[in-house]
Amino acid sequence: MNGFPERARRVMARCDELAAITSEPGRIDRYYLTPEHRTCSDRLARWMEAAGMTVWEDAAANLWGRYAAAADATPPVRALILGSHHDSVPNAGRYDGPLGILTALAAVEYLNQEGIRLPFHVDVVAFGDEEGTRFGTTLLGSYPVAGHWQPEWWDLTDRDGITLGEAFRQFGLDPAGIESCARDPDGVLGYLELHIEQGPVLEHGGYPLGVVTGIAGARRFSVTLEGEAGHAGTVPLSLRRDALLGAAEAALVVERVAREQDVMATVGRVDAVPGAVNVIAGEAVWSLDLRATDDERRDRALELIRNETDRLCTERGLVPSWRETHSAPAVACARGLQSHQSRALEAMGLEPVQLPSGAGHDAMAMARMTDVGMFFIRCAGGISHHPDESVLATDVGLGIEAMVRTLLNLASASATPE
Ligand SMILES: [Zn+2]
């Protein structure tokens, strides 16, 4: 198996080409159902067709290309879906999303050039929305493919007041057709996505690629501590009910519990009210973001944090109130896919390191309807959602080869009856 460095160079060049499709010259801003979305889909469709794929766009403007199964494949012939998203955050990097589409496409190009047909279709998908930048709700591309749609989403608006429903019509889509996006779970073998890690673990360990074990479920809260405002010069420390000090102590509790329970926890924001240099904070509002690949472990950590916060509030004369602002369950990657991925890495002489994903991905939505697997690829400094996002071409070459080998492993497994 060879030629992957050359394929990697082409993928890198295509990432640069897609990066130039932006609403703001000089940076990367590519959002759902915009002229940039159309341009990007058209470009990808050309490359898919050149790779011997049949191309179509679904009712949510996700772009699909099918590399058909071998003509003598035993029916019912199912499809393995590969892909990622091509929308971006504001002022984004060039690899978060597009790299997953383009490495999938490169894997298909390899099969096509080698004349290899598999016992299943390989469908490459380019989801139109994952980041949720335009309408404030993530995964609008992959959710309908997984058969999940909430009617209230039609009334989401962008910053110009255009509703999602209007944006669909302006893009030439019929909102009434949204249900036609749903893939039949019986016809799908699984979903496999390659994505930049967006964290420092692989780089720190010296690994180019890793196999993702699951995607963390997140819960977010806004916590208000009620104390009493007072004059900074006249109220003795012993008589204060300082809400900001309560929030500071609570943040340290969050860190300690997170370490003890092996979860991710972040207090990313604290607002002190009234927020004046010479006034004791009478109220403090802070955020808590809590994640783990195991929902039970995450919820146990939450309970400990809440108990400790109650205790410190009693000591400080504060009244806490908790409001949950977000909740999503953890998603486990399928063991079968993980073992095919690990064997692919071993065959390449790479250590099959496993790691969880702390960030959300299209695979989260797709897990509602099929088995999911993910490869992470090392990114420089763990930086993402930023123009400095960077990957090595040599790692991309390994990523394409790992995808191809995983497909071949799946093909030989499906040829052997279970
Ligand atoms: Zn992404």
PDB file of C-alpha atoms and ligand atoms in Angstrom, residues 84-85 87 95-98 130-131 193-196 198 359-362 374 385, ligand 1:
ATOM      1  CA  SER A  84     -17.693  15.366   8.596  1.00  0.00           C
ATOM      2  CA  HIS A  85     -18.880  18.967   8.249  1.00  0.00           C
ATOM      3  CA  ASP A  87     -19.355  24.816   8.109  1.00  0.00           C
ATOM      4  CA  TYR A  95      -9.081  21.568   9.260  1.00  0.00           C
ATOM      5  CA  ASP A  96     -11.945  21.254  11.786  1.00  0.00           C
ATOM      6  CA  GLY A  97     -14.537  19.526   9.599  1.00  0.00           C
ATOM      7  CA  PRO A  98     -13.171  19.702   6.032  1.00  0.00           C
ATOM      8  CA  GLU A 130     -22.285  21.113  12.772  1.00  0.00           C
ATOM      9  CA  GLU A 131     -20.955  24.168  14.574  1.00  0.00           C
ATOM     10  CA  GLU A 193     -15.344  10.157  11.033  1.00  0.00           C
ATOM     11  CA  LEU A 194     -11.800  11.472  11.141  1.00  0.00           C
ATOM     12  CA  HIS A 195     -11.394  14.777  12.982  1.00  0.00           C
ATOM     13  CA  ILE A 196      -8.596  16.867  14.450  1.00  0.00           C
ATOM     14  CA  GLN A 198      -8.821  19.747  19.298  1.00  0.00           C
ATOM     15  CA  ALA A 359     -15.905  18.018  22.207  1.00  0.00           C
ATOM     16  CA  GLY A 360     -19.148  17.261  20.357  1.00  0.00           C
ATOM     17  CA  HIS A 361     -19.132  15.941  16.773  1.00  0.00           C
ATOM     18  CA  ASP A 362     -21.524  14.805  14.021  1.00  0.00           C
ATOM     19  CA  MET A 374     -13.903   8.200  15.108  1.00  0.00           C
ATOM     20  CA  HIS A 385     -11.544  26.977  16.326  1.00  0.00           C
TER      21      HIS A 385
HETATM   22 ZN    ZN B   1     -15.674  19.751  13.824  1.00  0.00          ZN
END
